[in-house]
Each structure stands twice: as structure tokens, then as C-alpha cells.
Coordinates of C-alpha atoms in Angstrom, one line a residue:
M1 CA -12.2 -3.5 34.9
P2 CA -10.9 0.2 35.3
T3 CA -11.6 2.2 32.5
L4 CA -11.7 5.8 31.7
T5 CA -14.8 7.7 32.5
W6 CA -16.5 11.0 31.3
E7 CA -16.7 12.5 34.1
A8 CA -12.7 12.3 34.5
L9 CA -12.5 13.4 31.0
E10 CA -14.8 16.4 30.8
P11 CA -13.5 18.8 32.9
R12 CA -9.9 18.8 31.4
L13 CA -11.5 18.8 27.8
Q14 CA -13.6 22.2 28.6
E15 CA -10.3 23.6 29.7
L16 CA -8.8 22.9 26.5
L17 CA -11.9 24.7 24.7
A18 CA -12.1 27.6 27.2
R19 CA -8.3 28.1 27.1
P20 CA -7.3 31.6 25.1
L21 CA -5.2 30.5 21.7
D22 CA -3.1 32.0 19.6
A23 CA -0.3 31.1 16.8
D24 CA 2.2 31.3 19.3
G25 CA 0.5 29.0 21.5
V26 CA -0.4 26.1 19.6
S27 CA 2.6 23.9 20.1
D28 CA 1.7 23.8 24.0
F29 CA -1.8 23.4 23.4
L30 CA -1.2 20.2 20.8
F31 CA 1.0 18.5 23.5
D32 CA -1.9 19.4 26.0
V33 CA -4.5 17.8 23.5
D34 CA -2.0 15.1 22.7
A35 CA -2.0 13.8 26.6
V36 CA -6.0 13.8 26.6
E37 CA -5.9 11.8 23.3
R38 CA -3.2 9.2 24.3
E39 CA -5.4 8.0 27.6
I40 CA -8.6 7.8 25.5
W41 CA -6.9 5.7 23.0
E42 CA -5.0 4.0 25.6
A43 CA -8.3 2.8 27.3
Y44 CA -10.0 2.2 23.8
A45 CA -6.8 -0.3 23.3
G46 CA -7.6 -1.8 26.5
L47 CA -11.3 -2.4 26.4
S48 CA -10.8 -3.8 22.6
R49 CA -8.2 -6.4 23.6
A50 CA -10.4 -7.7 26.5
K51 CA -13.1 -8.4 24.5
D52 CA -11.4 -9.9 21.8
E53 CA -9.5 -12.0 23.7
D54 CA -12.5 -13.6 25.0
T55 CA -15.8 -12.7 23.0
S56 CA -17.6 -14.4 25.9
D57 CA -16.2 -12.3 28.7
E58 CA -19.7 -10.3 29.3
T59 CA -17.9 -8.0 31.8
A60 CA -15.2 -7.2 28.8
K61 CA -18.1 -6.6 26.7
A62 CA -20.1 -4.5 28.7
A63 CA -17.1 -1.9 29.5
Y64 CA -16.4 -1.7 25.6
L65 CA -20.1 -1.0 24.9
A66 CA -20.3 1.3 27.8
F67 CA -17.4 3.2 26.8
V68 CA -18.2 3.2 22.8
S69 CA -21.9 3.8 23.4
E70 CA -20.9 6.5 26.4
V71 CA -17.4 8.0 26.0
L72 CA -17.1 8.2 22.6
P73 CA -20.3 9.9 21.6
R74 CA -19.4 12.8 23.9
L75 CA -16.2 13.0 23.1
E76 CA -17.3 13.6 19.3
P77 CA -18.8 17.0 19.3
V78 CA -15.3 18.1 21.7
S79 CA -13.2 16.7 18.9
D80 CA -15.2 18.5 16.3
A81 CA -15.1 21.6 18.6
L82 CA -11.0 21.3 19.1
N83 CA -10.2 20.9 15.2
R84 CA -12.5 24.1 14.7
K85 CA -10.5 25.8 17.4
L86 CA -7.0 24.8 15.9
L87 CA -8.0 25.0 12.1
G88 CA -9.2 28.8 13.3
V89 CA -6.3 30.1 14.9
D90 CA -5.3 33.5 13.0
G91 CA -1.7 33.3 11.5
Y92 CA -0.8 30.0 12.1
R93 CA 0.5 27.8 9.5
P94 CA 1.1 24.3 10.5
P95 CA 4.7 23.3 10.0
A96 CA 5.1 20.2 6.8
A97 CA 5.1 17.5 9.5
L98 CA 1.9 18.7 10.6
A99 CA 0.2 19.7 7.1
P100 CA -1.2 16.1 6.9
A101 CA -2.9 16.1 10.1
W102 CA -4.4 19.5 9.4
A103 CA -5.5 18.4 6.3
A104 CA -7.5 15.3 8.0
M105 CA -9.1 17.7 10.6
G106 CA -10.4 19.6 7.8
D107 CA -12.1 16.4 6.2
A108 CA -13.5 15.6 9.9
V109 CA -14.9 19.1 10.4
A110 CA -16.3 18.9 6.8
L111 CA -18.1 15.4 7.9
Y112 CA -19.0 16.3 11.1
R113 CA -22.9 16.5 12.3
D114 CA -24.4 15.9 15.6
A115 CA -27.0 13.7 14.2
N116 CA -24.4 11.2 13.1
V117 CA -22.9 10.7 16.8
P118 CA -25.4 8.7 17.8
L119 CA -25.3 6.9 14.8
Q120 CA -21.7 6.2 15.2
A121 CA -22.4 4.5 18.4
Q122 CA -25.0 2.2 16.8
E123 CA -22.6 1.4 14.5
A124 CA -19.8 0.7 17.2
E125 CA -22.7 -1.9 18.8
L126 CA -23.1 -3.4 15.2
Q127 CA -19.6 -4.3 14.9
Q128 CA -19.5 -5.9 18.6
R129 CA -22.1 -7.9 17.6
Y130 CA -20.6 -9.0 14.4
G131 CA -17.3 -10.1 16.9
E132 CA -20.0 -12.3 18.8
I133 CA -21.7 -13.8 16.1
V134 CA -18.4 -15.1 14.6
G135 CA -16.5 -15.4 17.7
R136 CA -19.3 -18.6 18.2
T137 CA -18.3 -20.5 15.3
R138 CA -17.7 -23.9 15.8
V139 CA -16.0 -26.4 13.5
V140 CA -16.5 -30.1 13.9
L141 CA -14.0 -32.3 11.7
D142 CA -14.4 -35.8 11.8
G143 CA -16.1 -36.1 15.3
E144 CA -13.8 -33.5 17.0
E145 CA -14.4 -29.9 17.7
I146 CA -11.7 -27.9 16.9
T147 CA -10.8 -24.1 16.2
V148 CA -11.0 -22.4 12.6
A149 CA -7.4 -21.9 12.9
A150 CA -6.8 -25.6 13.6
A151 CA -8.8 -26.8 10.8
A152 CA -7.7 -24.0 8.0
A153 CA -4.4 -26.0 8.8
K154 CA -5.5 -29.3 7.3
L155 CA -6.2 -27.5 4.0
E156 CA -2.6 -27.9 3.4
E157 CA -2.5 -31.6 4.0
T158 CA -1.5 -33.8 1.2
D159 CA -4.7 -36.0 1.8
R160 CA -7.4 -34.3 -0.6
G161 CA -10.1 -35.8 1.2
L162 CA -9.0 -34.6 4.5
R163 CA -8.6 -31.7 2.6
E164 CA -12.4 -31.5 1.4
R165 CA -13.4 -32.4 4.8
A166 CA -12.0 -29.6 6.5
W167 CA -13.1 -27.1 4.1
R168 CA -16.5 -28.5 4.2
A169 CA -16.5 -28.3 8.2
I170 CA -15.2 -24.4 8.2
D171 CA -17.8 -24.0 5.4
A172 CA -20.5 -25.7 7.7
G173 CA -19.4 -23.2 10.6
K174 CA -20.3 -20.5 8.7
E175 CA -23.2 -21.5 7.6
A176 CA -24.4 -21.7 11.0
H177 CA -24.6 -17.7 11.5
R178 CA -24.7 -16.9 7.8
A179 CA -28.4 -15.8 8.0
D180 CA -27.5 -13.9 11.1
L181 CA -24.8 -11.9 9.4
D182 CA -27.1 -11.0 6.4
G183 CA -29.4 -9.5 8.6
L184 CA -26.5 -7.7 10.5
F185 CA -25.3 -6.5 7.1
L186 CA -28.2 -4.7 6.3
E187 CA -28.4 -2.8 9.3
F188 CA -25.2 -1.5 8.8
A189 CA -25.9 -0.4 5.3
R190 CA -29.0 1.3 6.2
L191 CA -27.2 2.9 9.0
R192 CA -24.0 4.0 6.8
E193 CA -26.5 5.4 4.4
R194 CA -28.3 7.8 6.9
M195 CA -24.8 9.2 8.0
A196 CA -23.6 10.0 4.6
R197 CA -26.9 11.8 4.1
N198 CA -26.5 13.8 7.6
A199 CA -23.5 14.9 6.0
D200 CA -25.0 16.3 2.6
L201 CA -23.3 13.7 0.6
P202 CA -25.0 11.5 -2.0
D203 CA -23.8 7.8 -0.6
Y204 CA -22.0 6.1 2.0
R205 CA -19.1 5.5 -0.9
A206 CA -18.7 9.3 -1.0
Y207 CA -18.6 9.6 2.7
A208 CA -16.0 7.1 3.2
W209 CA -13.9 8.5 0.5
R210 CA -13.6 11.8 2.5
A211 CA -13.4 10.3 5.9
M212 CA -10.4 8.2 4.6
H213 CA -9.1 11.3 3.1
R214 CA -8.5 9.6 -0.3
H215 CA -7.9 13.1 -2.6
E216 CA -4.9 11.6 -4.4
Y217 CA -7.5 9.4 -6.3
T218 CA -11.0 8.8 -7.0
P219 CA -13.9 6.0 -7.2
E220 CA -13.2 6.2 -10.7
D221 CA -9.7 5.4 -10.8
A222 CA -10.5 2.7 -7.8
L223 CA -12.8 1.2 -10.8
A224 CA -9.8 1.6 -13.4
L225 CA -7.7 -0.6 -10.8
H226 CA -10.1 -3.6 -11.0
E227 CA -9.9 -3.8 -14.9
A228 CA -6.7 -3.4 -15.3
V229 CA -6.5 -6.4 -12.7
A230 CA -9.3 -8.2 -14.8
L231 CA -7.2 -7.7 -17.9
E232 CA -3.5 -8.5 -16.5
L233 CA -3.6 -10.1 -13.7
V234 CA -6.4 -12.4 -13.7
P235 CA -5.3 -14.8 -16.8
R236 CA -1.5 -14.8 -15.1
L237 CA -3.5 -16.2 -11.9
R238 CA -5.5 -18.7 -14.4
A239 CA -2.4 -20.0 -15.7
Q240 CA -0.4 -20.0 -12.7
R241 CA -3.9 -22.2 -11.4
E242 CA -3.8 -24.5 -14.4
R243 CA -0.5 -25.4 -13.6
R244 CA -1.5 -26.2 -10.1
R245 CA -4.0 -28.7 -11.5
E246 CA -1.6 -30.0 -13.4
R247 CA 1.0 -31.0 -10.7
L248 CA -1.7 -32.4 -8.6
G249 CA -3.1 -34.5 -11.0
V250 CA -6.7 -33.6 -10.6
A251 CA -9.5 -33.2 -13.1
T252 CA -10.6 -29.5 -11.6
L253 CA -9.2 -27.4 -8.7
R254 CA -11.2 -27.2 -5.7
P255 CA -11.5 -24.4 -3.2
W256 CA -9.7 -27.0 -0.8
D257 CA -6.9 -27.5 -3.3
L258 CA -5.4 -24.1 -2.9
H259 CA -3.0 -24.3 0.1
V260 CA -1.6 -28.0 -0.3
D261 CA 1.9 -28.0 -2.0
P262 CA 1.4 -29.2 -5.6
D263 CA 4.2 -31.6 -5.8
G264 CA 2.7 -33.8 -2.8
R265 CA 5.4 -32.8 -0.4
P266 CA 4.0 -32.6 3.7
P267 CA 3.0 -28.9 4.8
L268 CA 5.5 -26.3 6.0
R269 CA 5.4 -26.6 10.0
P270 CA 7.8 -24.0 10.6
F271 CA 7.2 -24.0 14.3
A272 CA 5.2 -26.2 17.3
T273 CA 4.6 -23.9 19.8
V274 CA 3.9 -19.9 20.1
A275 CA 7.1 -19.5 21.9
E276 CA 9.1 -21.4 19.0
L277 CA 7.8 -18.5 16.9
E278 CA 8.2 -15.7 19.0
E279 CA 11.9 -17.3 19.6
G280 CA 12.3 -17.4 15.9
L281 CA 10.6 -14.1 14.7
A282 CA 13.3 -12.9 17.4
R283 CA 16.0 -14.1 15.7
M284 CA 15.2 -13.7 11.9
F285 CA 14.4 -9.7 12.6
A286 CA 17.2 -9.2 14.5
A287 CA 19.4 -11.3 11.5
L288 CA 17.5 -8.7 8.7
D289 CA 18.1 -5.5 11.0
P290 CA 19.3 -5.1 14.4
E291 CA 17.3 -2.2 15.5
L292 CA 14.0 -4.5 14.0
G293 CA 15.3 -7.2 15.9
A294 CA 15.1 -5.0 19.2
D295 CA 12.1 -3.2 18.0
F296 CA 10.1 -7.1 18.4
E297 CA 11.5 -7.3 21.5
L298 CA 9.0 -4.3 22.8
L299 CA 5.7 -6.9 21.7
R300 CA 7.3 -9.7 24.0
G301 CA 5.9 -9.9 27.7
G302 CA 2.5 -9.6 27.4
W303 CA 1.9 -7.5 24.1
M304 CA 1.0 -10.6 21.9
D305 CA -2.4 -12.8 21.9
L306 CA -1.1 -15.6 19.6
E307 CA -2.5 -18.9 21.3
P308 CA -5.3 -20.2 19.4
R309 CA -8.4 -21.2 21.6
A310 CA -12.4 -21.1 21.7
N311 CA -14.0 -17.3 21.7
K312 CA -11.1 -15.3 19.9
I313 CA -12.6 -14.1 16.4
P314 CA -11.7 -16.4 13.7
G315 CA -9.2 -15.4 11.0
A316 CA -9.0 -12.0 12.8
G317 CA -5.2 -10.7 13.2
Y318 CA -4.3 -7.0 13.9
Q319 CA -1.6 -4.7 15.7
S320 CA -3.2 -2.3 17.9
Y321 CA -1.4 0.7 19.6
F322 CA -1.3 1.3 23.6
P323 CA 0.0 5.3 23.3
V324 CA 0.3 5.8 26.9
S325 CA 2.2 2.8 27.3
R326 CA 3.9 3.2 23.8
R327 CA 3.5 -0.5 22.8
P328 CA 2.2 -2.5 19.9
Y329 CA -0.1 -5.1 20.7
V330 CA -0.5 -8.0 17.9
Y331 CA -3.9 -10.2 18.2
W332 CA -3.6 -13.9 16.1
S333 CA -4.0 -17.4 16.7
A334 CA -1.3 -19.3 15.6
V335 CA -1.2 -23.0 14.9
G336 CA 2.1 -23.7 13.6
T337 CA 1.7 -22.8 9.8
D338 CA 3.7 -20.6 7.0
A339 CA 0.5 -18.4 7.0
D340 CA 1.1 -17.8 10.7
L341 CA 4.8 -16.8 10.1
L342 CA 3.3 -14.7 7.0
T343 CA 1.0 -13.1 9.3
M344 CA 3.3 -12.5 11.9
R345 CA 5.8 -10.6 9.9
H346 CA 2.8 -8.6 8.5
E347 CA 1.7 -7.4 11.9
A348 CA 5.2 -7.3 13.2
G349 CA 5.6 -4.6 10.3
H350 CA 2.7 -2.5 11.7
A351 CA 4.1 -2.9 14.7
F352 CA 7.7 -1.2 13.9
H353 CA 6.0 1.5 11.8
S354 CA 3.9 2.2 15.2
I355 CA 7.5 2.3 17.0
A356 CA 9.4 4.0 14.5
T357 CA 7.1 6.7 14.2
E358 CA 6.5 7.0 18.0
R359 CA 10.5 7.2 18.4
R360 CA 10.9 10.2 16.0
W361 CA 7.6 12.2 16.1
P362 CA 6.3 13.5 19.8
L363 CA 2.7 13.6 18.9
L364 CA -0.2 11.2 17.8
K365 CA -0.8 13.8 15.1
H366 CA 2.3 12.5 13.2
V367 CA 1.2 9.3 12.8
A368 CA 0.1 7.8 9.7
D369 CA -3.4 7.3 9.7
R370 CA -3.6 6.5 5.8
P371 CA -4.0 2.3 5.2
E372 CA -2.1 2.9 2.1
V373 CA 1.3 3.8 3.8
N374 CA 0.0 1.5 6.8
E375 CA -0.4 -1.6 4.6
L376 CA 2.9 -0.8 2.8
A377 CA 4.5 -1.3 6.1
A378 CA 3.1 -4.7 6.8
Q379 CA 3.5 -6.0 3.6
A380 CA 6.8 -4.8 2.6
L381 CA 7.9 -6.4 5.7
E382 CA 6.5 -9.9 4.2
L383 CA 8.9 -9.4 1.1
L384 CA 11.9 -8.1 2.6
T385 CA 12.4 -10.5 5.1
L386 CA 12.4 -13.5 2.2
P387 CA 16.0 -13.7 2.3
V388 CA 16.5 -14.4 5.9
L389 CA 13.4 -17.5 6.2
E390 CA 16.4 -20.1 5.5
R391 CA 17.7 -21.4 9.3
D392 CA 21.2 -20.8 8.5
R393 CA 20.3 -17.2 8.2
G394 CA 18.2 -16.6 11.1
G395 CA 14.7 -18.0 10.0
F396 CA 12.9 -21.2 10.6
Y397 CA 13.5 -23.4 6.9
E398 CA 16.1 -25.4 5.2
A399 CA 17.0 -23.5 2.0
P400 CA 14.5 -26.1 -0.3
D401 CA 11.6 -25.0 1.9
A402 CA 12.5 -21.5 2.2
R403 CA 11.7 -21.3 -1.4
R404 CA 8.5 -23.0 -1.3
S405 CA 7.6 -20.3 1.3
R406 CA 8.5 -17.7 -1.1
A407 CA 6.5 -19.2 -3.7
M408 CA 3.6 -19.8 -1.5
L409 CA 3.6 -15.7 -0.6
L410 CA 4.0 -14.5 -4.4
D411 CA 1.2 -17.1 -5.3
R412 CA -1.0 -15.5 -2.3
V413 CA 0.3 -11.9 -3.5
F414 CA -1.5 -12.4 -7.0
G415 CA -4.6 -14.0 -5.0
L416 CA -4.8 -11.3 -2.8
L417 CA -4.8 -8.4 -5.5
V418 CA -7.8 -10.0 -7.3
S419 CA -9.6 -10.5 -4.4
V420 CA -9.2 -6.9 -3.6
C421 CA -10.4 -5.6 -6.4
Q422 CA -13.7 -8.1 -6.0
V423 CA -14.3 -7.1 -2.2
D424 CA -13.7 -3.7 -3.3
A425 CA -15.8 -4.2 -6.3
I426 CA -18.9 -5.3 -4.3
Q427 CA -18.9 -2.4 -2.0
H428 CA -19.0 0.0 -4.6
W429 CA -22.0 -2.0 -6.0
I430 CA -23.4 -1.8 -2.6
Y431 CA -23.3 1.5 -1.7
G432 CA -24.2 2.6 -4.8
R433 CA -27.7 2.2 -4.5
P434 CA -30.4 3.1 -1.9
A435 CA -30.1 0.8 1.3
D436 CA -33.4 0.5 0.8
A437 CA -33.5 -1.1 -2.2
L438 CA -30.7 -3.4 -0.9
T439 CA -31.7 -7.3 -0.6
V440 CA -29.4 -10.2 0.7
A441 CA -30.6 -12.1 -2.5
G442 CA -29.1 -8.9 -4.8
I443 CA -25.8 -9.0 -3.1
D444 CA -25.8 -12.9 -3.3
E445 CA -26.3 -12.1 -7.0
A446 CA -23.9 -9.4 -7.6
W447 CA -21.1 -11.4 -5.8
V448 CA -21.5 -14.3 -7.8
A449 CA -21.4 -11.9 -11.4
L450 CA -17.9 -10.4 -9.7
Q451 CA -16.8 -14.1 -9.0
D452 CA -17.1 -14.8 -12.9
R453 CA -15.3 -11.4 -14.1
F454 CA -12.5 -12.4 -11.9
D455 CA -12.6 -16.1 -12.5
T456 CA -9.3 -17.9 -11.7
G457 CA -10.1 -21.3 -12.3
L458 CA -11.6 -22.8 -9.5
D459 CA -14.7 -25.1 -9.6
W460 CA -17.5 -24.3 -7.3
S461 CA -19.6 -26.9 -8.5
G462 CA -21.9 -28.1 -5.7
L463 CA -20.7 -25.4 -3.6
E464 CA -23.0 -22.4 -5.0
R465 CA -24.3 -21.4 -1.3
A466 CA -20.7 -21.0 -0.1
R467 CA -19.7 -19.2 -3.4
T468 CA -22.4 -16.6 -2.7
K469 CA -21.8 -16.0 0.5
G470 CA -17.7 -15.1 -0.1
W471 CA -18.5 -11.4 0.4
H472 CA -19.1 -12.1 4.1
V473 CA -15.6 -10.8 4.2
I474 CA -14.8 -9.0 8.1
H475 CA -14.0 -5.7 6.3
L476 CA -17.4 -5.0 5.0
F477 CA -18.7 -5.2 8.5
Q478 CA -16.4 -3.7 10.5
Y479 CA -13.7 -1.6 8.6
P480 CA -16.2 -0.6 5.4
F481 CA -13.9 0.4 2.1
Y482 CA -10.8 -0.6 3.8
Y483 CA -9.7 -3.0 1.5
L484 CA -8.4 -1.9 -1.6
E485 CA -5.5 -0.3 0.2
Y486 CA -4.1 -4.0 0.6
G487 CA -4.0 -4.1 -3.3
L488 CA -2.4 -0.6 -3.5
A489 CA -0.1 -1.5 -0.7
Y490 CA 1.5 -4.7 -2.4
L491 CA 2.0 -2.9 -5.5
G492 CA 4.3 -0.9 -3.7
A493 CA 5.9 -3.6 -1.7
L494 CA 6.5 -5.5 -4.9
Q495 CA 8.1 -2.4 -6.1
L496 CA 10.4 -2.4 -3.2
Y497 CA 11.0 -6.2 -3.3
E498 CA 12.1 -5.5 -6.9
R499 CA 14.7 -2.9 -5.7
A500 CA 15.5 -5.7 -2.9
L501 CA 16.7 -7.9 -5.6
D502 CA 19.4 -5.7 -6.8
D503 CA 19.8 -3.3 -3.8
P504 CA 18.6 -5.2 -0.6
A505 CA 20.5 -2.6 1.4
G506 CA 19.1 -0.2 -0.1
A507 CA 15.6 -1.4 -0.1
L508 CA 15.5 -2.0 3.5
A509 CA 17.2 1.7 3.9
G510 CA 14.1 2.9 2.2
Y511 CA 11.6 1.2 4.0
R512 CA 13.2 2.3 7.6
R513 CA 13.1 5.9 6.2
M514 CA 8.8 5.7 5.1
L515 CA 8.4 3.8 8.5
E516 CA 10.3 6.8 10.5
L517 CA 8.5 9.4 8.7
G518 CA 4.7 8.2 9.8
G519 CA 1.8 10.3 8.7
T520 CA 4.1 13.5 8.5
R521 CA 3.9 13.6 4.5
P522 CA 1.6 13.2 1.9
I523 CA 1.4 9.4 0.5
D524 CA 3.3 10.1 -2.5
E525 CA 6.4 11.7 -0.9
L526 CA 6.0 8.5 1.8
Y527 CA 6.3 6.0 -1.3
A528 CA 9.3 8.2 -2.3
A529 CA 11.2 8.1 0.8
A530 CA 10.9 4.1 0.4
G531 CA 12.2 4.8 -3.2
I532 CA 9.2 3.5 -4.9
E533 CA 6.2 5.3 -6.7
F534 CA 2.2 5.5 -5.4
R535 CA 0.9 4.4 -8.6
F536 CA -1.7 1.7 -9.8
D537 CA -2.0 2.1 -13.4
R538 CA -2.7 -1.0 -15.9
A539 CA 1.0 -0.5 -17.0
T540 CA 2.4 -1.0 -13.6
V541 CA 0.0 -3.7 -12.6
A542 CA 1.3 -5.7 -16.0
R543 CA 4.7 -5.2 -15.1
L544 CA 4.8 -6.5 -11.4
A545 CA 2.5 -9.0 -12.2
D546 CA 5.3 -10.0 -14.6
L547 CA 7.7 -10.0 -12.0
V548 CA 5.8 -12.1 -9.5
A549 CA 5.2 -14.6 -12.4
E550 CA 9.2 -14.8 -13.1
Q551 CA 10.1 -15.0 -9.5
M552 CA 7.0 -18.2 -9.3
A553 CA 8.6 -19.8 -12.4
A554 CA 12.1 -19.7 -11.2
D555 CA 11.4 -21.4 -7.5
E556 CA 9.1 -24.0 -9.6
G557 CA 12.2 -24.9 -11.9

């Protein structure tokens, strides 16, 4: 498998470091740096794709590990030196479109320590181990081995016994590697604490906050959002789930009762094959906006891996970008469900963001690297496409099923906002104490306490083991502290949806403006470009929760 070697990179990087630089030469210098960076991240994207498409491929695994353990660690001190060189140019003031990138470079310089370079390589190796462990998940349902995605689709079936067996089969597949994940996470926690201490910070939360450039809000603001959601949204979701219980006619609502249609209608199956899914998405995006439809065509012809199969990472869906090829890439396992359709709208939003930014701006430094913005691009598209879900408008469904799909999405928004706060809260708890004092039992206990705080009416009787391991979320292992952004972005996306109910064309135009700006403005200005506000106070949470509840009630009626 061809890849980019350090021997090929080093002379080019050393030339950049040795080159004299003044204010007049910064523009040309940035383009030369950009050319090298594109090759680096093209190689990384390709290696990541190969090892994720088949977690059992030892050649792909070895190539990826060689890159993250031999190339990236050597790149870190060079990147730091390049950042310092650019930040130190006398008399240079970056244009407004590069001001966020300059601020991000300042954060990177403040955090950089030589001692953390090998630790970051170790973290990448642990992340690879995580993918291998969960990639081995096997689900045996009624004597047949099936993929996790196929088993999850059974949770929508009207046969409650089948749903329970499917849920328990998935849980058994997870149980097989829970002990491995417990031990692996403690390794992550100890490693991350060392990185924070090396950077002269009190804990990993402080390190992550700076690394993620979160200057607009504090950890205390995040904790305030948790409280707002507990007070304003949890009671509404409990009421919604009580109505679900009544409509299902069951004594208590169990974990396998959340995805079935509460009125006993068969599951939504918008497509039968991946080819049908791609054709339908192309048709739907073209109906929403011809330019988005044209952009979707850039994903076709080999830039999506959507077929479900063994040795893919279960439940993993993402968009990555190949900056030399100038193509986004989407990874998912689609089995014909409404959830698949939703995931693909989400990942297409990320792809459209990448394409729009690339089209307008010349440098990777113009690309948005803030998840609060990137997730807005994805989650807003989930909601903006609701009017074109109907088949006669370019989508997949007849009108009654389109309403069902909308109700399912809004219910998911409620649930995700609650789970976002719970997952974020456990990370505040974990990284707020010494890693040596952490135990698996302690994390389990803290998670159950959070389950109680954010209780939405599920009956976990007899399922206590599964309940305690709800913190085994991919983000805690692979993307620490990257979860809150889903909630912040949904609050923005709901504002855009609110606007679209009265002015769909204006909402779509605002969305497009935000995409095209990439990362060239601060977060509040990017949200403002879309015609919304970056805010998550209790009053905003309450207003948007009422909006969702009203829309869901209209669909139920």
C-alpha cells in the first residue's frame, strides 16, 4: 500500500523552515505550506479509510500504525516551528478570513510540548486498538450471525419479542468486549492526564478546552446547559415517552421499545439496496437545491462505503476529506432503515460543507475546524430536507410515512440533546479527578447517577449491567469531549428549522452562506450568517423544546 514517507516529506519541510519570511512573503509561504499539508492529510485519510473498511486487514492496519507512529510524531515539532514562524512575522496582520486560523495556531503553540509527541502517538495506537476491539463485535440472533446494523434494524419491528431478542443479542455482542474496553479506557485516561500535566494544565478538561479552541464558553457554561436540559427538556421527553408507552399498550417502556412505531405500523423501509439509497439521495438533494444535488454527485463513483459487512466498525459513520483529490468520503453501513436515510443526510451535510469551503477558499486554513460549526452543517441538513422526504417532491416516502419520518427525527433530537448532556457530564466527572484514582466501578457508578438525573422513563429492570456500561460511547475513546457540540449544533439547527417553517427559501440561503464561509469567521458570526444565534441558555432550550413538542404533537394528531 503506497503511502507518504518521512524521508519524502522532511526535505520539503526543512526548506520551509529555513526560508526567510517577511510580511510580504506570507501569502506565498502559506500556499507552499498548504501544498505539503494537503499531501499529508490525503495520505492520512486514505490510510484511515483502508483500515476502517476492513478492521481485519493486517496490511492496512500496519500501514496506518506506521504513519501515526513514525510520520505524525516527527511532523509535530515541525508544525509547531511553522506555527511559531508565522505567528512571529514582524508587521504581519492576517486578513479577517485567516484570523480564526491564527487564533488556532496560538492555541497549538501554547499547548505544544515535545514530551507529548510520543504520547500522542500512543493515543493513536490506543484508538486503533479500540477500532479492532469493536470491529470484532458479532451478533447472533435466533441462531444466525448478522451484523450489528442488521440487528439494530430489528428494533423497529412490531413483534416485541423479536425486538427484545435483537436488543439482547446486540448487548451480548457488546458484553463480549466490555472488559477489554474498560481496561483500554483507563489507559486513555492516564495518558491524557500526562498530556495535560506536560502542558502545565491542571487536568485534561482544561487541555481539551484549549485544544478545541473553546474560547466562547467555559466548562461552567457546559454544566449550566446540562442543568437547563435536565429542567426543561427531560420532563418533556418523559411525557413523550409516557405517551409512547400508552400507545404501545405496555406496562413499562423497555430499551427495545424506543424505535418501533407506537401505533403498530410496520417499520419504514425507504430503500432496499445501497444503489437505491444513492439514487434517492441524489434525487432528493437536487429537489432541495440543484447545486447541492450536483455536489452530491462528487461522492458517487467510489467516495462512499455504505455496504454493511463484517469487520466494519459497528455504528460508526463519518465524513472525511481528501484534500488533494478534493473529494469528501462517507463511511456508513446502510441496511434499509429510516435511520440510514437520516445518517446519510447528516454525513452529506458534512460533505457539502467541505465542498463549499473548498470551492470558495484556497487554503486548508480556511476550513472550519470547530465542531460547533461542522455539526451545524450536518444537523441543519437533517431538518432542512424534511419537506423533500415525500416521493412526489423528490424523496423516498408517501406523505403519511414522511410525517412518520419527521416525528422520528424530532423524537431523536429530544433524545440526543439529553444523551449529549449525559455523555458530556461523565467526561467532566472523569477528567475532573486524578487518573490514578479512577476505577471502572467508579465510572460505572457515576454513569448510573447521571442516568438517574436524566431519567426519561425507561425500565432497565434486569438490565443493570447494560445500563452501567452506557458510557462505552465511541467518542470517549476516540474523540474526547467531542460530544457537547452535537447538542449546541442541534440548538442552532432547530433555530434554522424554526425559520424554515416560515421562510424555507431564506433558511436554505442562510444555510448555504454558512457553508461557504467555512472557518473564516468566529462561531457567532457563522451562526449569524445562517440567520440564527449561537446560544444555549435555559430560555433558548425551553423555547426550542416547545417547538419540537408542538411539531411532534401535530404529527401525532
